[in-house]
Short mmCIF file of N, CA and C in Angstrom, two decimals:
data_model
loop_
_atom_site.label_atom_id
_atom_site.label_comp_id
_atom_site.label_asym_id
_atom_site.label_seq_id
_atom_site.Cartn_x
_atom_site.Cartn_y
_atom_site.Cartn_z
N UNK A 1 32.63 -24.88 49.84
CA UNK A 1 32.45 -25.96 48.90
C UNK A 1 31.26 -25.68 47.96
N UNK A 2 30.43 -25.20 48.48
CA UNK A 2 29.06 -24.45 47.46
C UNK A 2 29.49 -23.82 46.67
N UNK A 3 29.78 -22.69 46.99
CA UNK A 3 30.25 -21.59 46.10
C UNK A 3 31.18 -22.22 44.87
N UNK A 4 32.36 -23.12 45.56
CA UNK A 4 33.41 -23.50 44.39
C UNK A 4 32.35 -24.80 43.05
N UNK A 5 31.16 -25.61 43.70
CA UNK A 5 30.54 -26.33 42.82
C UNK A 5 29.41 -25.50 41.88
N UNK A 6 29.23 -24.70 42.76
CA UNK A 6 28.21 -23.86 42.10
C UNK A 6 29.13 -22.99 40.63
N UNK A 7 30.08 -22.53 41.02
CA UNK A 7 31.01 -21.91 39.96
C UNK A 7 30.62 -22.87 38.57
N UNK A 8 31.67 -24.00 39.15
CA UNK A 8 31.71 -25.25 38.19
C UNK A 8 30.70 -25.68 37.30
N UNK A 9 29.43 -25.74 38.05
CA UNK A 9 28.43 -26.22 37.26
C UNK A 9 28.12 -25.01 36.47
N UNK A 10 28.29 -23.70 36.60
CA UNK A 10 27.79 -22.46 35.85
C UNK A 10 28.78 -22.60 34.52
N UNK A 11 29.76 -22.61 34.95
CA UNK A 11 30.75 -22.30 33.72
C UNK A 11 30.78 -23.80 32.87
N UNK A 12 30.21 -24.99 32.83
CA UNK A 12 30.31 -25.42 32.24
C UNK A 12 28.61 -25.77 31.81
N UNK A 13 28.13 -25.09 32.64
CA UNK A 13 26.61 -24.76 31.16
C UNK A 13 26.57 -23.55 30.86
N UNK A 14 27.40 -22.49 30.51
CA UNK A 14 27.61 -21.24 29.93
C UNK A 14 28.88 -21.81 29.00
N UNK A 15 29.57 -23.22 28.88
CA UNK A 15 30.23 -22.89 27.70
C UNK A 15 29.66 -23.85 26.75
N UNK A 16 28.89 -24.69 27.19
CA UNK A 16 27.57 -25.28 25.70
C UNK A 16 27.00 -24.23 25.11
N UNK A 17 27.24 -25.09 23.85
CA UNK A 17 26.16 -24.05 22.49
C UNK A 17 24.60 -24.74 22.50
N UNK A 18 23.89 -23.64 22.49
CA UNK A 18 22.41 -24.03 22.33
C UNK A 18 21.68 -23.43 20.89
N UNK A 19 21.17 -24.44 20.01
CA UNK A 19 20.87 -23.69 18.75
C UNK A 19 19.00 -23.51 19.36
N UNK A 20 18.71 -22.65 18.51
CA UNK A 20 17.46 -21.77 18.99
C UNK A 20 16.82 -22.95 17.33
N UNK A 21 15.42 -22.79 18.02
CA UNK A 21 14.54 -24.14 17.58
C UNK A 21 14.00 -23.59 15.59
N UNK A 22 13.74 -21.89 16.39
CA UNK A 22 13.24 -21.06 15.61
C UNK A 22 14.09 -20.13 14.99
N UNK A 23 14.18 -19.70 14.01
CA UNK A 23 14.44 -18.39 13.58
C UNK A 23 14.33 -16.92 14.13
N UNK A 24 14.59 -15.74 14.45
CA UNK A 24 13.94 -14.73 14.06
C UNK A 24 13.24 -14.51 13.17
N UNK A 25 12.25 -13.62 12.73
CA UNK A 25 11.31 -13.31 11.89
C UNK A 25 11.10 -12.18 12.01
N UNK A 26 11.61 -10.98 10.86
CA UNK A 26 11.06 -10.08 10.92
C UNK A 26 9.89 -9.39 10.18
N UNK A 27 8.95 -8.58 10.61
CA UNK A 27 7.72 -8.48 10.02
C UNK A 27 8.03 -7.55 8.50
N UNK A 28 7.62 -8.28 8.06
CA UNK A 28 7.72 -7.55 6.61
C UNK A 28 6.43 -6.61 5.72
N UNK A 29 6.47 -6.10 5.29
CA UNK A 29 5.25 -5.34 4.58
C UNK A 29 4.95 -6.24 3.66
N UNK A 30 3.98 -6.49 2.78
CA UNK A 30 3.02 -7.30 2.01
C UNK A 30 3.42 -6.30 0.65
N UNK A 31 3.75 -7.87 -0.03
CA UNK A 31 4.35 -6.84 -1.85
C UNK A 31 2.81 -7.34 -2.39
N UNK A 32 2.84 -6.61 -3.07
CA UNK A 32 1.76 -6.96 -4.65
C UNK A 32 2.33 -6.19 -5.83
N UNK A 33 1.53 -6.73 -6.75
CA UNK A 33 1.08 -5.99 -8.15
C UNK A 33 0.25 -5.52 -8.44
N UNK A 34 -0.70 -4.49 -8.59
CA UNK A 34 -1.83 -4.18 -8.75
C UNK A 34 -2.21 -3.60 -10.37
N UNK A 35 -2.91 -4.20 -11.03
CA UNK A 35 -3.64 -3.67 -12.27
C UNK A 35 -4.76 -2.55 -12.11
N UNK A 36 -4.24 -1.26 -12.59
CA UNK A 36 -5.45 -0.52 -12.75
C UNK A 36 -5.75 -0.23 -14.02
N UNK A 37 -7.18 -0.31 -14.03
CA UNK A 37 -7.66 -0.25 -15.50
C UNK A 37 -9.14 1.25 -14.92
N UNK A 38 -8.51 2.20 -15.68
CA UNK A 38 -9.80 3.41 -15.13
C UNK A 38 -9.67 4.74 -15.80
N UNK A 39 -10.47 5.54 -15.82
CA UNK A 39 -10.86 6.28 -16.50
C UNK A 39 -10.23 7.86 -15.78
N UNK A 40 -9.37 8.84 -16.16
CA UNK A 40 -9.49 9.98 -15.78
C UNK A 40 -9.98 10.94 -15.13
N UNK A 41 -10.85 11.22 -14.25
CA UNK A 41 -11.79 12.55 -14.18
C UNK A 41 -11.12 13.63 -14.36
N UNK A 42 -10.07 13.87 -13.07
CA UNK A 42 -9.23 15.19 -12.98
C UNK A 42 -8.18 14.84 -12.58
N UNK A 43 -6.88 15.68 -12.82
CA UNK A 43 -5.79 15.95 -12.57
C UNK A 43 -4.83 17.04 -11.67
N UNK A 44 -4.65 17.00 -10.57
CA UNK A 44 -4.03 18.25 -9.39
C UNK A 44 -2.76 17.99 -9.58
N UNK A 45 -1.65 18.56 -9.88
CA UNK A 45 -0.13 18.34 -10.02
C UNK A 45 0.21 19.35 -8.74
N UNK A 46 0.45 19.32 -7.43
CA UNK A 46 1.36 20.02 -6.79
C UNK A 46 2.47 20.17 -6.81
N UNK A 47 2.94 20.96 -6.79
CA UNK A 47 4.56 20.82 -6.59
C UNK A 47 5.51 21.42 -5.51
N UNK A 48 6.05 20.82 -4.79
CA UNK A 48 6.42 21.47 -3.17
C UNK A 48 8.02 21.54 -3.35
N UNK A 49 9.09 22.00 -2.35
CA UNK A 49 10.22 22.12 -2.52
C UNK A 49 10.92 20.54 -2.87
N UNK A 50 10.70 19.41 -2.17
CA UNK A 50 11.57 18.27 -2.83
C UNK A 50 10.78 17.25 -3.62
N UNK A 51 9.56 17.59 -3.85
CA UNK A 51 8.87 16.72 -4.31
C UNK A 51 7.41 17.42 -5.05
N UNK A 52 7.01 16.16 -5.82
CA UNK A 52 5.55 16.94 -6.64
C UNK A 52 4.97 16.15 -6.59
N UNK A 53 3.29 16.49 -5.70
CA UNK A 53 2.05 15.69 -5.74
C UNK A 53 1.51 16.01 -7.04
N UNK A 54 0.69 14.22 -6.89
CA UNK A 54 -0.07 14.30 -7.98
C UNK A 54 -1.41 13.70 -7.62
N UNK A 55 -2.36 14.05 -7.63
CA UNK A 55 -3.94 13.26 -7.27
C UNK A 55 -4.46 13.08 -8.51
N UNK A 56 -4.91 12.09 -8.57
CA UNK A 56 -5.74 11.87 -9.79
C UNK A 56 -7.22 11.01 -9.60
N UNK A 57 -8.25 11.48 -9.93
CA UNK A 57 -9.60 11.37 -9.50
C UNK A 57 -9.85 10.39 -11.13
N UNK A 58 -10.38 9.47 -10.45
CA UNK A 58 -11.01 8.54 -11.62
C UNK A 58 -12.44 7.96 -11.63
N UNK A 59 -12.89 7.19 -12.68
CA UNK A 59 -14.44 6.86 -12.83
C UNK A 59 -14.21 5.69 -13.58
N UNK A 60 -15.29 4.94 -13.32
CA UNK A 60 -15.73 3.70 -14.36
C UNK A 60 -14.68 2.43 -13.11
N UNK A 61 -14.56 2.99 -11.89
CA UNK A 61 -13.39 2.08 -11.38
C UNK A 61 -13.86 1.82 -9.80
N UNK A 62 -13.70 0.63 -8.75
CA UNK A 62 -14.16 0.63 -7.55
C UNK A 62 -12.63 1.72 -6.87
N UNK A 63 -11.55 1.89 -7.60
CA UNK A 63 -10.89 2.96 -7.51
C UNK A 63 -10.96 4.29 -7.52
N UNK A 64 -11.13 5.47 -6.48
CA UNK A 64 -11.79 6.46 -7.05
C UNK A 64 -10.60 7.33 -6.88
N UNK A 65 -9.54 7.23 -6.49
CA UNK A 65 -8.26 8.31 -6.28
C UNK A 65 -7.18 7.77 -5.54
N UNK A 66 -5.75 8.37 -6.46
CA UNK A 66 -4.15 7.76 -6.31
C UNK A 66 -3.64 8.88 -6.28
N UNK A 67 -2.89 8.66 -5.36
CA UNK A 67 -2.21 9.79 -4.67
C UNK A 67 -0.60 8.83 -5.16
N UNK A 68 0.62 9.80 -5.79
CA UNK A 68 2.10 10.28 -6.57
C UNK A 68 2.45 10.60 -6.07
N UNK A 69 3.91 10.49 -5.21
CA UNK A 69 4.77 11.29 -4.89
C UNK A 69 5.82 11.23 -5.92
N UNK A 70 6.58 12.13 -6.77
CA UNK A 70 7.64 11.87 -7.32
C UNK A 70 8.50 12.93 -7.36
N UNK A 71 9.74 12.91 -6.65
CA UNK A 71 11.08 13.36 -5.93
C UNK A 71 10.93 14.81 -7.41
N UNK A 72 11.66 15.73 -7.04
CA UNK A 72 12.04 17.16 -7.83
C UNK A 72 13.28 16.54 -8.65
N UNK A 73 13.02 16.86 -9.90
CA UNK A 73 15.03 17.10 -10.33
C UNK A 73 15.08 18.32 -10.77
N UNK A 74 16.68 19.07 -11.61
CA UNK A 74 16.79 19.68 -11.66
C UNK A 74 15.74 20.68 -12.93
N UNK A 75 15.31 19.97 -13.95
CA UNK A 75 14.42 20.35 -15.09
C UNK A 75 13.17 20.20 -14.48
N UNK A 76 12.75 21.13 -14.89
CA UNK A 76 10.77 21.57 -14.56
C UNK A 76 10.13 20.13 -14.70
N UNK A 77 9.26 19.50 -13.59
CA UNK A 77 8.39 18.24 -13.67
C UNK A 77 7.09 19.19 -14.22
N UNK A 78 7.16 18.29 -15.33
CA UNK A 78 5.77 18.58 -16.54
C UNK A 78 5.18 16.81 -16.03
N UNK A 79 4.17 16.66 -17.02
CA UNK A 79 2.92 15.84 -16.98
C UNK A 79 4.02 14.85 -17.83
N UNK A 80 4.76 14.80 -18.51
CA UNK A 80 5.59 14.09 -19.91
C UNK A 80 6.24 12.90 -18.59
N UNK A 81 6.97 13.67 -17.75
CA UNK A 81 7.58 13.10 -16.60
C UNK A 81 6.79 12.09 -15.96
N UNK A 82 5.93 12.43 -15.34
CA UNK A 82 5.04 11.91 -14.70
C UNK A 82 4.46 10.54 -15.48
N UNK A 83 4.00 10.52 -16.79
CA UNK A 83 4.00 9.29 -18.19
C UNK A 83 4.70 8.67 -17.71
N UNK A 84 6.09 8.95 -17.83
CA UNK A 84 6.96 8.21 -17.91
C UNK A 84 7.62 7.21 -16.82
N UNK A 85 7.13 8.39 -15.89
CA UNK A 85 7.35 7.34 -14.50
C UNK A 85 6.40 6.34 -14.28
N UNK A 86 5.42 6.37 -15.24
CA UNK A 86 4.00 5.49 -14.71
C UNK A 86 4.16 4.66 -16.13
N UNK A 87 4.85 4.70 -16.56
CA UNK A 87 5.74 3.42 -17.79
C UNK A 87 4.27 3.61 -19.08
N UNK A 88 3.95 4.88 -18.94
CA UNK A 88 2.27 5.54 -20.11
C UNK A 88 2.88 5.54 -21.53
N UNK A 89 4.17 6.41 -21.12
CA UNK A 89 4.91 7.23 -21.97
C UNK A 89 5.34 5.90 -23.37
N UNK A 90 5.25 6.27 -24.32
CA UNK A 90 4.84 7.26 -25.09
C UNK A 90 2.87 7.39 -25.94
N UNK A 91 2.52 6.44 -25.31
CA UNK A 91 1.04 6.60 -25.49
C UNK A 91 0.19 7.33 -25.42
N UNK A 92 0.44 7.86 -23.64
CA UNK A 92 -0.07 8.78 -23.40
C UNK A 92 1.51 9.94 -22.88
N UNK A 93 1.11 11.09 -23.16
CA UNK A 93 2.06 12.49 -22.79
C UNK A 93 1.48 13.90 -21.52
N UNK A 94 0.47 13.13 -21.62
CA UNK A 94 -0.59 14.06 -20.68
C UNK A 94 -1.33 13.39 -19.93
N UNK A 95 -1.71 13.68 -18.74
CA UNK A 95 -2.67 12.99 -18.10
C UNK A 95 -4.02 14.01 -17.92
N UNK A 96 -4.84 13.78 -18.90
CA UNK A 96 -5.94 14.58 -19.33
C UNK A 96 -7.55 14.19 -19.23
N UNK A 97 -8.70 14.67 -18.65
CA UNK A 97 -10.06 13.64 -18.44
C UNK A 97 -10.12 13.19 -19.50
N UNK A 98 -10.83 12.08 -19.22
CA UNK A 98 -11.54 11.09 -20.22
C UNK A 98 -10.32 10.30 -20.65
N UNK A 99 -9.66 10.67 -19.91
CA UNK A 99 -8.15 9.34 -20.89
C UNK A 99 -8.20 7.99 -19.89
N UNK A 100 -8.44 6.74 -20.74
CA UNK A 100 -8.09 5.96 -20.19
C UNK A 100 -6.82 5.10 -19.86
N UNK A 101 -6.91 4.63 -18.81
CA UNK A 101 -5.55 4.32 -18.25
C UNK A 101 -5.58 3.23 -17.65
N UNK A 102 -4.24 2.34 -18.14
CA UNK A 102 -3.73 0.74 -17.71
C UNK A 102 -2.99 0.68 -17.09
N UNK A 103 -2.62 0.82 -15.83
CA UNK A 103 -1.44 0.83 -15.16
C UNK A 103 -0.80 -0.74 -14.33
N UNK A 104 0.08 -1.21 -14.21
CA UNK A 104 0.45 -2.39 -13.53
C UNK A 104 1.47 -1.79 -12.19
N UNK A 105 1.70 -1.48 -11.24
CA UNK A 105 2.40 -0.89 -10.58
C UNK A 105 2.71 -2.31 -9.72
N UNK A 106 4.01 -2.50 -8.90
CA UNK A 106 4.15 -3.24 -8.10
C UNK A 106 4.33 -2.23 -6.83
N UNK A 107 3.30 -3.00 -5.55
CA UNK A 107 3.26 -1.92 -4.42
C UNK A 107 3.67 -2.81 -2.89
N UNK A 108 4.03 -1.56 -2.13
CA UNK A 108 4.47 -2.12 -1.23
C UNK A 108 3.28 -1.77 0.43
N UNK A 109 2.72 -2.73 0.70
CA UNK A 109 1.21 -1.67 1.57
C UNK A 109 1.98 -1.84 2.64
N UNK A 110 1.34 -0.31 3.27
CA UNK A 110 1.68 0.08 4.89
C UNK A 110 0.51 -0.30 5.55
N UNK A 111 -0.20 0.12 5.23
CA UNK A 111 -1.44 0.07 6.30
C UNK A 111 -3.04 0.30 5.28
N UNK A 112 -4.63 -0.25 5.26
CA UNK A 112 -5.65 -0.43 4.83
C UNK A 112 -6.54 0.13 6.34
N UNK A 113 -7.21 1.15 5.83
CA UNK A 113 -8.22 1.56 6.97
C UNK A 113 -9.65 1.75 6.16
N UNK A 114 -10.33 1.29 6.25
CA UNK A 114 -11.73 1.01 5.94
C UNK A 114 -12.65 1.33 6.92
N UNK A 115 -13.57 2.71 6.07
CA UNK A 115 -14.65 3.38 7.06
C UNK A 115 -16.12 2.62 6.68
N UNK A 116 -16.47 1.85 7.27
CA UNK A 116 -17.33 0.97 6.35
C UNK A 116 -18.93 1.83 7.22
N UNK A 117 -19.68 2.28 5.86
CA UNK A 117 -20.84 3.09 6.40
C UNK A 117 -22.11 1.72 5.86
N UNK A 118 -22.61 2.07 7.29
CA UNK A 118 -23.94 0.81 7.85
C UNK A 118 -24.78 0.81 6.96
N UNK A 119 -25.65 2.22 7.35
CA UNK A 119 -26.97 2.69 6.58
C UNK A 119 -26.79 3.37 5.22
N UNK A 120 -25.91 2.89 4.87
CA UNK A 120 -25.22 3.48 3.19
C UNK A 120 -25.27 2.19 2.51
N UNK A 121 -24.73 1.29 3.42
CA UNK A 121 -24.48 -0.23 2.59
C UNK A 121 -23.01 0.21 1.53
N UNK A 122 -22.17 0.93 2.22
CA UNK A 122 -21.19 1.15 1.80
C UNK A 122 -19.48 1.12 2.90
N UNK A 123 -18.58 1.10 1.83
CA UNK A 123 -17.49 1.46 2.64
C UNK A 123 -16.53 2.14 1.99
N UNK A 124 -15.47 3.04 2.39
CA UNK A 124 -14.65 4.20 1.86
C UNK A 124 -12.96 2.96 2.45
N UNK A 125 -12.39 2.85 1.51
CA UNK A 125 -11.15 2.27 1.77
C UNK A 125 -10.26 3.01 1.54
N UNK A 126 -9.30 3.01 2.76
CA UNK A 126 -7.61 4.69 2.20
C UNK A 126 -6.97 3.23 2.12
N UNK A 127 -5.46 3.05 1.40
CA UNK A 127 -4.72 2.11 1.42
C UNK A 127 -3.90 2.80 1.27
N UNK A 128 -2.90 3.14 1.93
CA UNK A 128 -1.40 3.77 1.92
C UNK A 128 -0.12 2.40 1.81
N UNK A 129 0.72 3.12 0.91
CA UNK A 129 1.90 2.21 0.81
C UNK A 129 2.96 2.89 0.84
N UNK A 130 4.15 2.41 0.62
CA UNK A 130 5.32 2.39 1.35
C UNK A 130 6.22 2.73 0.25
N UNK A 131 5.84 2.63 -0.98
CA UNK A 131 6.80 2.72 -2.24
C UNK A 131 6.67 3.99 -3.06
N UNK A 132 7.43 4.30 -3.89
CA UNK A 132 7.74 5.31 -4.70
C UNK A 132 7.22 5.05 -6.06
N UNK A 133 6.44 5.61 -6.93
CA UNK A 133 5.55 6.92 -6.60
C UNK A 133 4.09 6.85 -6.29
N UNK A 134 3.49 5.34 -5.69
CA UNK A 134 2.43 5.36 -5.59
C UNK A 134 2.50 5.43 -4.08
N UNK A 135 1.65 6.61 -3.49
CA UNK A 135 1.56 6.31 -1.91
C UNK A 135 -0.08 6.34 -1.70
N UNK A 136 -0.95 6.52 -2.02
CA UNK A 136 -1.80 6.17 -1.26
C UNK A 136 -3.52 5.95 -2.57
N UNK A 137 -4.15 4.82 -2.09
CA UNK A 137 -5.23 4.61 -3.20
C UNK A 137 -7.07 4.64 -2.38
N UNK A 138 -7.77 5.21 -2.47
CA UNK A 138 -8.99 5.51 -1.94
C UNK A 138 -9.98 4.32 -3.04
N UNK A 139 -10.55 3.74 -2.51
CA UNK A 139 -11.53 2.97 -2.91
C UNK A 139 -13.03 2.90 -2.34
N UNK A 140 -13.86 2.28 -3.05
CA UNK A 140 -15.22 2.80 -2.45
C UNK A 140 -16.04 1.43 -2.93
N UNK A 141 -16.68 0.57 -2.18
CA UNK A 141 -16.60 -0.60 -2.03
C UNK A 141 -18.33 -0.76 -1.89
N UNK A 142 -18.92 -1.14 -2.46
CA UNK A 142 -20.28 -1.78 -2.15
C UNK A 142 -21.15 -2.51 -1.05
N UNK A 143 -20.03 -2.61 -0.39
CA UNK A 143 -20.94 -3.38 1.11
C UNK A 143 -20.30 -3.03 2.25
N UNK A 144 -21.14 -2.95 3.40
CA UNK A 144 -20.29 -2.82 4.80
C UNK A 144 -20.25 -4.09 5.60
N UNK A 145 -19.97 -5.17 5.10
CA UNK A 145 -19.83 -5.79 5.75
C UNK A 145 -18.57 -6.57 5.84
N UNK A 146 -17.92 -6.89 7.17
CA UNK A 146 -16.31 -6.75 7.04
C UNK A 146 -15.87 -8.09 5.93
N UNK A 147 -16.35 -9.32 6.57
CA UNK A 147 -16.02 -10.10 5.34
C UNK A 147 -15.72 -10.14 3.96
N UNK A 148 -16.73 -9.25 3.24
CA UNK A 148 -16.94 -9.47 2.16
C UNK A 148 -16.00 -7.93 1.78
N UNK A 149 -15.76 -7.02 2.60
CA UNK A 149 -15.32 -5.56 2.40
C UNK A 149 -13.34 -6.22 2.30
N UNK A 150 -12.97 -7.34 3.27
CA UNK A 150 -11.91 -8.05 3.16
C UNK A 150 -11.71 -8.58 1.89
N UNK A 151 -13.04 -9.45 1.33
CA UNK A 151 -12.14 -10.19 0.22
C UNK A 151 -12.42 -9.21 -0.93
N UNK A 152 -12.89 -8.31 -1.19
CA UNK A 152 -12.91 -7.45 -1.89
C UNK A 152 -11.72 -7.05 -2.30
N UNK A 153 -10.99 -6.36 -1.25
CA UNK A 153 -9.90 -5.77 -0.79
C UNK A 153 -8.59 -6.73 -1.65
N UNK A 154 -8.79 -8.11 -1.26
CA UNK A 154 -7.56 -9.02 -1.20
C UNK A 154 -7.77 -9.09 -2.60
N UNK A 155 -8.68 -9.24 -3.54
CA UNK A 155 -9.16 -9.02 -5.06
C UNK A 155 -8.62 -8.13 -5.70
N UNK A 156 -9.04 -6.96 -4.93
CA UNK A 156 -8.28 -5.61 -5.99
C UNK A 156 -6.82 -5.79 -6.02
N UNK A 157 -6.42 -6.11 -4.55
CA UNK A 157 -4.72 -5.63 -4.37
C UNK A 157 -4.11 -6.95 -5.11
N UNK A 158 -4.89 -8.17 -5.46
CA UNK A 158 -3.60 -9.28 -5.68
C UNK A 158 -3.01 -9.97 -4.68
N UNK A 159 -3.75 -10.06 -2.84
CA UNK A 159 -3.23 -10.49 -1.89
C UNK A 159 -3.86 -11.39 -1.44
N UNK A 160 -3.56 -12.31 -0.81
CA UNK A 160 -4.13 -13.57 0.03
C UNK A 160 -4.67 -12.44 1.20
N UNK A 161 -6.01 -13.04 1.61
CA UNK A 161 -6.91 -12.95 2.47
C UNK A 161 -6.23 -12.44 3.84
N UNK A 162 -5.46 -13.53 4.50
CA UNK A 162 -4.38 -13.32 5.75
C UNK A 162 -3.92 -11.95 5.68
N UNK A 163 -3.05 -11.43 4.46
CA UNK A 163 -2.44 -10.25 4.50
C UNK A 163 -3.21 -9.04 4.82
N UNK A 164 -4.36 -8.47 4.29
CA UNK A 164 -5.46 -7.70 4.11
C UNK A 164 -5.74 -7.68 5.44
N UNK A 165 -5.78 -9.18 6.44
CA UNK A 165 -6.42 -9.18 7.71
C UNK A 165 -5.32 -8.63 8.30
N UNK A 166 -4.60 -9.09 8.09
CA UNK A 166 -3.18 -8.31 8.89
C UNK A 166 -2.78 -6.69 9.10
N UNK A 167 -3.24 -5.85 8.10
CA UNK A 167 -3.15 -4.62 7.93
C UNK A 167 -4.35 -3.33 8.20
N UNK A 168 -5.54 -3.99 8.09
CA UNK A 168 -6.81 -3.40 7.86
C UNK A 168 -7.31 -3.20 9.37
N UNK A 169 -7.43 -2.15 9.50
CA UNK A 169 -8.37 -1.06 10.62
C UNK A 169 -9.68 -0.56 10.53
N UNK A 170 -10.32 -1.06 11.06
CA UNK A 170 -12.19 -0.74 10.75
C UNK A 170 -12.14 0.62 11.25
N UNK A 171 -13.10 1.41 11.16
CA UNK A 171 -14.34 2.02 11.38
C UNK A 171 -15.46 2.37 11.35
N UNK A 172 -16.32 1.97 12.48
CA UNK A 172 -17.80 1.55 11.85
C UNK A 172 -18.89 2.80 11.84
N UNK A 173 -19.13 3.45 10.86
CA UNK A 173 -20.35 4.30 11.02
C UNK A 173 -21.92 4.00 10.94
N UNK A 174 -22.90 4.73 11.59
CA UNK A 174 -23.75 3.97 11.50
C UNK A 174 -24.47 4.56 10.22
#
């Protein structure tokens, strides 16, 4: 008699529907827009079998270097290319020192690691992202102290405070 009530009561709370209170949520990467407004120093164009780096060292900016990935096609990637992918073209045709440069890129961040140095009263920021052709931006920040090295951060990129906290990895030197 157990067994046969026990059945009963199973199969008729395994054939109610139960709606879930919550959603799933999956974690998403943090979009922005970022305005760069900065000055040239130098220009490294690599070029590897499916793809061509590009570093570009700048001044006059709390930005000091942006790291390009942009895919090979079949015609030689010149500097004209590169304009154009960075929406320069036709203003600029070269990316040459002393040229200044306006860029608006919309980015997608992976991850913010900030080496924040004590007795410098400084901090070195890598920000890697997730999108095509900007992957990764080095910044160099005036204070080591995490607060203020955060809203800094959420300033340059165009992000609410939360997000920045969400992504960012200290390291503290002394």
């Amino acid at each position: 008699m157990f067994w046969v009530t026990g059945d009963l009561v199973t199969k008729q709370l395994l054939s109610l529907s139960y709606r879930t209170l919550d959603k799933l949520q999956a974690d998403t990467l943090p979009q922005a827009q970022i305005k760069l407004n900065l000055t040239i120093v130098a220009t490294e164009i690599e070029k590897e079998e499916k793809f061509t780096q590009v570093e570009i060292k700048t001044a006059n900016s709390l930005i000091k270097k942006l790291e390009f990935e942009f895919p090979n096609s079949n015609s030689d990637f010149q500097e004209l290319a590169i304009a154009q992918k960075l929406g320069l073209y036709p203003k600029i045709k070269k990316l040459e020192p002393n040229t200044q440069l306006q860029i608006e890129l919309p980015i997608t961040l992976k991850v913010i690691k900030a080496e924040l140095q004590k007795e410098q009263g400084n901090s070195f920021v890598e920000i890697r992202t997730a999108n095509d052709p900007l992957r990764m931006l080095e910044i160099v920040l005036p204070s080591a102290e995490v607060n203020i090295v955060e809203e800094m951060i959420a300033q340059i990129m165009n992000l609410p405070l939360e997000e920045v906290r969400k992504l960012i990895r200290y390291q503290v030197k002394k």
